Coordinates of C-alpha atoms and ligand atoms in Angstrom, one line a residue:
M1 CA 0.1 -0.1 0.0
Y2 CA 1.2 3.5 -0.7
I3 CA 1.6 6.4 1.9
K4 CA -0.8 8.6 0.1
T5 CA -3.4 5.8 0.2
I6 CA -3.1 4.9 3.9
F7 CA -3.0 8.8 4.5
R8 CA -6.3 9.2 2.9
E9 CA -7.9 6.2 4.6
V10 CA -6.7 7.7 8.2
E11 CA -7.8 11.2 7.2
N12 CA -11.3 9.9 6.1
L13 CA -11.7 7.8 9.3
L14 CA -10.8 10.7 11.4
E15 CA -13.1 13.2 9.6
Q16 CA -15.9 10.7 9.5
A17 CA -15.6 10.4 13.7
S18 CA -15.5 14.3 13.7
I19 CA -12.1 14.3 15.3
P20 CA -10.8 17.7 15.4
S21 CA -8.1 18.8 12.7
P22 CA -8.4 15.2 10.8
R23 CA -5.5 16.1 8.4
R24 CA -2.9 17.2 11.1
T25 CA -3.8 14.2 13.1
A26 CA -3.3 12.1 10.1
V27 CA 0.0 13.6 9.1
W28 CA 1.1 13.2 13.0
I29 CA 0.0 9.5 13.0
L30 CA 1.8 8.6 9.8
C31 CA 5.2 10.9 10.6
D32 CA 5.8 9.2 13.9
I33 CA 5.3 5.6 12.8
I34 CA 7.2 5.8 9.4
R35 CA 9.5 8.5 11.0
C36 CA 9.4 11.1 8.8
S37 CA 8.9 14.9 9.2
P38 CA 5.9 16.3 7.7
A39 CA 7.7 18.3 5.0
H40 CA 9.0 15.2 3.8
L41 CA 5.9 13.3 4.0
I42 CA 4.6 14.6 0.5
S43 CA 7.7 13.7 -1.3
R44 CA 7.3 9.9 -0.1
E45 CA 3.6 9.8 -0.8
G46 CA 4.5 7.3 -3.5
D47 CA 6.5 4.9 -1.3
R48 CA 5.0 1.7 -0.4
L49 CA 4.8 0.7 3.3
D50 CA 5.6 -2.7 4.8
Q51 CA 2.7 -4.5 6.5
N52 CA 3.8 -3.9 9.8
H53 CA 3.7 -0.2 9.3
I54 CA 0.2 -0.4 7.9
I55 CA -0.8 -2.4 11.1
R56 CA 0.7 0.1 13.4
I57 CA -1.0 3.2 11.8
R58 CA -4.5 1.3 11.6
E59 CA -4.2 0.8 15.3
A60 CA -3.4 4.2 16.0
A61 CA -6.1 5.7 14.0
K62 CA -8.5 3.5 15.4
R63 CA -7.4 4.7 19.1
C64 CA -7.9 8.4 17.8
V65 CA -11.2 7.4 16.3
A66 CA -12.4 6.4 19.7
H67 CA -11.7 10.1 20.6
E68 CA -8.3 9.0 22.4
P69 CA -5.9 12.0 22.2
V70 CA -3.5 11.6 19.6
Q71 CA -0.6 12.7 21.8
Y72 CA -1.6 9.7 24.1
V73 CA -1.7 7.3 21.3
L74 CA 1.8 8.3 20.2
G75 CA 3.0 8.8 23.8
H76 CA 4.5 12.3 23.3
T77 CA 4.0 15.8 22.3
E78 CA 6.5 18.9 21.2
F79 CA 6.0 21.8 23.6
G80 CA 8.2 24.9 23.0
G81 CA 10.7 23.0 21.0
L82 CA 11.0 20.1 23.8
R83 CA 9.8 16.8 23.3
L84 CA 7.7 15.5 26.1
H85 CA 6.7 12.0 27.1
L86 CA 3.0 12.1 28.0
S87 CA 0.6 9.3 29.4
P88 CA -2.9 9.9 30.7
A89 CA -1.5 10.5 34.2
V90 CA -0.8 14.0 32.7
L91 CA -2.5 16.9 31.1
I92 CA -1.6 17.4 27.4
P93 CA 0.2 20.7 27.3
R94 CA -2.0 23.6 25.7
P95 CA -0.8 26.3 23.5
E96 CA -2.1 28.7 26.2
T97 CA 0.3 27.3 28.4
E98 CA 3.3 28.0 26.0
Q99 CA 1.8 31.4 26.1
M100 CA 1.9 31.5 29.9
I101 CA 5.6 30.8 29.9
E102 CA 6.0 33.6 27.5
V103 CA 4.2 36.2 29.8
A104 CA 6.2 34.9 32.9
L105 CA 9.6 35.2 31.0
E106 CA 8.9 38.7 30.0
A107 CA 7.8 39.5 33.3
V108 CA 11.1 38.4 34.7
G109 CA 13.3 39.4 32.2
S110 CA 16.3 37.2 30.9
G111 CA 19.6 36.2 32.0
S112 CA 18.7 36.1 35.8
T113 CA 19.5 33.4 38.3
L114 CA 16.0 33.2 39.3
K115 CA 14.7 30.6 41.9
V116 CA 11.5 29.3 40.2
L117 CA 8.4 27.4 41.4
D118 CA 6.1 25.5 39.2
I119 CA 3.1 24.4 41.2
G120 CA 1.3 21.2 39.8
T121 CA 3.8 20.6 37.2
G122 CA 2.1 17.7 35.2
S123 CA 4.3 16.5 32.6
G124 CA 6.8 19.4 33.4
C125 CA 6.0 21.2 30.4
I126 CA 6.4 24.8 32.3
A127 CA 9.3 23.9 34.5
L128 CA 11.2 22.5 31.8
S129 CA 10.6 25.3 29.3
I130 CA 11.6 28.1 32.0
K131 CA 14.6 26.0 32.9
H132 CA 15.5 25.7 29.1
A133 CA 15.0 29.4 28.5
L134 CA 16.9 30.5 31.6
P135 CA 19.7 27.9 32.2
A136 CA 21.1 29.7 35.3
A137 CA 17.7 29.7 37.1
Q138 CA 17.0 27.1 39.9
V139 CA 13.8 25.4 39.1
T140 CA 11.8 23.5 41.3
A141 CA 8.5 21.7 40.0
C142 CA 6.0 19.8 42.6
D143 CA 2.9 17.8 41.9
I144 CA 0.7 15.9 44.1
S145 CA 0.6 12.8 41.8
D146 CA 3.6 10.8 41.8
T147 CA 3.0 9.2 38.6
A148 CA 3.0 12.7 37.0
L149 CA 6.3 13.7 38.7
Q150 CA 7.8 10.4 37.2
I151 CA 7.0 11.5 34.0
A152 CA 8.1 15.0 34.7
K153 CA 11.6 13.4 35.8
K154 CA 11.8 11.6 32.6
N155 CA 11.0 14.5 30.5
A156 CA 13.7 16.7 32.4
K157 CA 16.4 14.0 32.0
K158 CA 15.5 13.4 28.2
N159 CA 15.8 17.0 27.6
G160 CA 19.1 17.4 29.8
L161 CA 17.6 19.9 32.0
D162 CA 18.0 19.9 35.7
I163 CA 15.2 20.4 37.9
R164 CA 14.3 19.6 41.3
F165 CA 11.0 17.8 41.9
I166 CA 8.9 17.6 45.0
M167 CA 5.7 15.7 46.0
A168 CA 3.7 18.6 47.6
D169 CA -0.1 19.0 47.9
L170 CA -1.1 22.6 47.5
L171 CA -4.1 22.1 49.6
S172 CA -2.1 20.7 52.5
Y173 CA -1.3 23.2 55.5
D174 CA 2.4 22.1 55.2
F175 CA 3.0 23.2 51.4
V176 CA 5.2 25.8 51.9
H177 CA 7.1 24.0 54.5
T178 CA 7.4 21.3 51.8
V179 CA 8.6 23.4 49.0
G180 CA 10.3 25.9 50.7
M181 CA 10.3 29.6 50.7
G182 CA 11.6 32.9 48.8
Y183 CA 11.1 32.0 45.2
D184 CA 11.4 34.6 42.8
L185 CA 8.9 33.4 40.3
V186 CA 6.0 31.1 40.9
V187 CA 4.0 29.9 38.1
A188 CA 1.0 27.5 38.0
N189 CA -1.6 26.2 35.9
P190 CA -3.9 24.7 38.6
P191 CA -7.1 22.7 38.1
Y192 CA -9.5 25.3 37.2
I193 CA -12.5 23.7 35.4
P194 CA -15.5 23.7 37.9
D195 CA -17.3 20.3 38.3
S196 CA -20.3 21.8 36.8
E197 CA -18.7 22.0 33.4
H198 CA -17.7 18.2 33.3
S199 CA -20.3 17.5 30.6
Q200 CA -19.6 20.6 28.6
L201 CA -15.9 19.5 27.8
P202 CA -15.1 17.7 24.6
R203 CA -15.1 13.8 24.8
I204 CA -11.3 14.1 23.9
V205 CA -10.6 16.0 27.1
R206 CA -13.3 14.5 29.5
D207 CA -12.9 11.1 28.6
Y208 CA -9.1 10.7 28.6
E209 CA -7.2 13.5 30.4
P210 CA -6.6 13.5 34.3
G211 CA -9.5 14.8 36.1
I212 CA -7.2 15.6 39.1
A213 CA -5.5 18.4 36.8
L214 CA -8.5 19.7 35.3
F215 CA -11.2 19.8 37.8
C216 CA -11.4 22.2 40.9
G217 CA -14.7 20.8 42.5
D218 CA -17.0 23.5 43.5
D219 CA -15.1 26.4 44.3
P220 CA -13.6 27.6 41.1
L221 CA -10.9 29.6 43.0
A222 CA -9.9 26.8 45.6
F223 CA -6.4 26.3 44.4
Y224 CA -5.9 30.3 43.6
R225 CA -7.0 30.9 47.4
A226 CA -4.2 28.4 48.5
I227 CA -1.7 29.9 46.5
A228 CA -2.9 33.4 47.8
E229 CA -2.7 31.9 51.3
S230 CA 0.9 30.9 50.8
L231 CA 2.2 34.4 49.9
G232 CA 1.7 35.1 53.5
T233 CA 4.1 32.6 54.9
G234 CA 7.0 33.4 52.4
L235 CA 6.2 31.4 49.3
L236 CA 7.3 34.4 47.1
S237 CA 10.2 36.7 47.8
Q238 CA 9.9 40.4 48.3
G239 CA 9.8 41.6 44.7
G240 CA 8.9 38.1 43.4
T241 CA 6.3 37.6 40.3
L242 CA 3.4 35.2 40.4
V243 CA 2.1 34.1 37.1
L244 CA -1.1 32.3 36.8
E245 CA -3.1 30.6 34.3
T246 CA -6.9 30.8 35.0
H247 CA -10.4 29.9 33.6
V248 CA -11.6 32.7 31.4
D249 CA -14.7 33.3 33.5
Y250 CA -12.6 33.7 36.6
A251 CA -9.4 36.0 35.7
D252 CA -10.7 38.8 37.4
S253 CA -11.8 37.0 40.4
V254 CA -8.2 35.7 40.7
G255 CA -6.8 39.1 40.2
M256 CA -9.0 40.5 43.0
L257 CA -7.9 37.9 45.2
L258 CA -4.3 38.8 44.8
Q259 CA -4.9 42.1 45.3
Q260 CA -6.6 41.3 48.8
K261 CA -3.3 39.6 49.3
D262 CA -1.3 42.9 48.7
V263 CA -0.1 41.6 45.4
S264 CA 0.9 44.7 43.4
Q265 CA 0.8 45.5 39.9
V266 CA -2.1 42.9 39.3
Q267 CA -2.5 42.5 35.4
I268 CA -4.7 40.3 33.5
K269 CA -3.7 39.2 30.2
P270 CA -5.6 37.5 27.1
D271 CA -4.6 34.4 25.4
F272 CA -4.4 33.9 21.7
A273 CA -8.2 34.2 21.3
G274 CA -8.3 37.2 23.3
L275 CA -10.1 35.7 26.4
P276 CA -8.7 36.6 29.8
R277 CA -6.6 33.9 30.7
F278 CA -3.5 35.1 32.7
V279 CA -2.9 36.8 35.9
I280 CA 0.4 38.3 36.8
G281 CA 1.5 40.1 40.0
K282 CA 4.5 41.2 42.1
L283 CA 5.0 40.9 45.8
L284 CA 6.6 44.7 46.7
Ligands
LIG1 N1 -6.9 24.5 29.5 C1 -7.5 23.4 29.9 C2 -8.6 23.0 29.3 O1 -9.3 23.6 28.8 C3 -7.6 23.0 31.6 C4 -6.4 23.4 32.4 C5 -6.6 23.5 33.8 O2 -7.6 23.0 34.4 N2 -5.5 23.9 34.3 O3 -9.0 21.6 29.1

């Protein structure tokens, strides 16, 4: 079978199943399995594939048709130029989060030897990207999930990035004691989807991504409140910067919460879609 024939077959299957971006997903599956770059796929479309490749491509396509995210099917993704191993124990990094990292880097300036904390690191995408951009920074990443930490550690090792990993529960009374104090930059993309929105999420998210990383119970501010409280016990250094990703409906509330905790220069920044998504502030 020719590459172009199996490509059309996979694209059609994905399209019929209403999978978002069927063409891009088909390119992703084929390139991963036959090990070629998207740019080379067209020039190779007349090549014949062996049976083993065809079987693997069809198996991957079948899982995607069942609404399993292609990143879990293939077991990895690209994020800000880093290759990250993924499993359903961690959220698939979103383009918005890549944007949050830009916001954070812009807020702290470059070349500084910062002490950085990423709360709820998941795959490690934020911590790794910051360490990659600021090699002199001392980056700590924490998560409540041991499985997530194992994945983040593997990702740090594979990308040659030296990061300290700690298991910690943001909602626990001893959070600051566990992760330490005096960070110059604290970043977090905590769970922010209220349980009541569960049924509104696309199946691809709802059925496969980890609920522990997505849902915040009934209180959409629960995790932000815990972060704000920990500022009072020295989590952030004087002059330190806080950068948080939020639900579009609650960015204003998170901003107000921080102002109540004496965070200065609170700003709300929009994501690519122009929606209020990132809250930044400084402890002066
Ligand atoms: N942005 C993610 C989504 O919409 C949610 C991430 C989170 O809860 N922190 O699926």
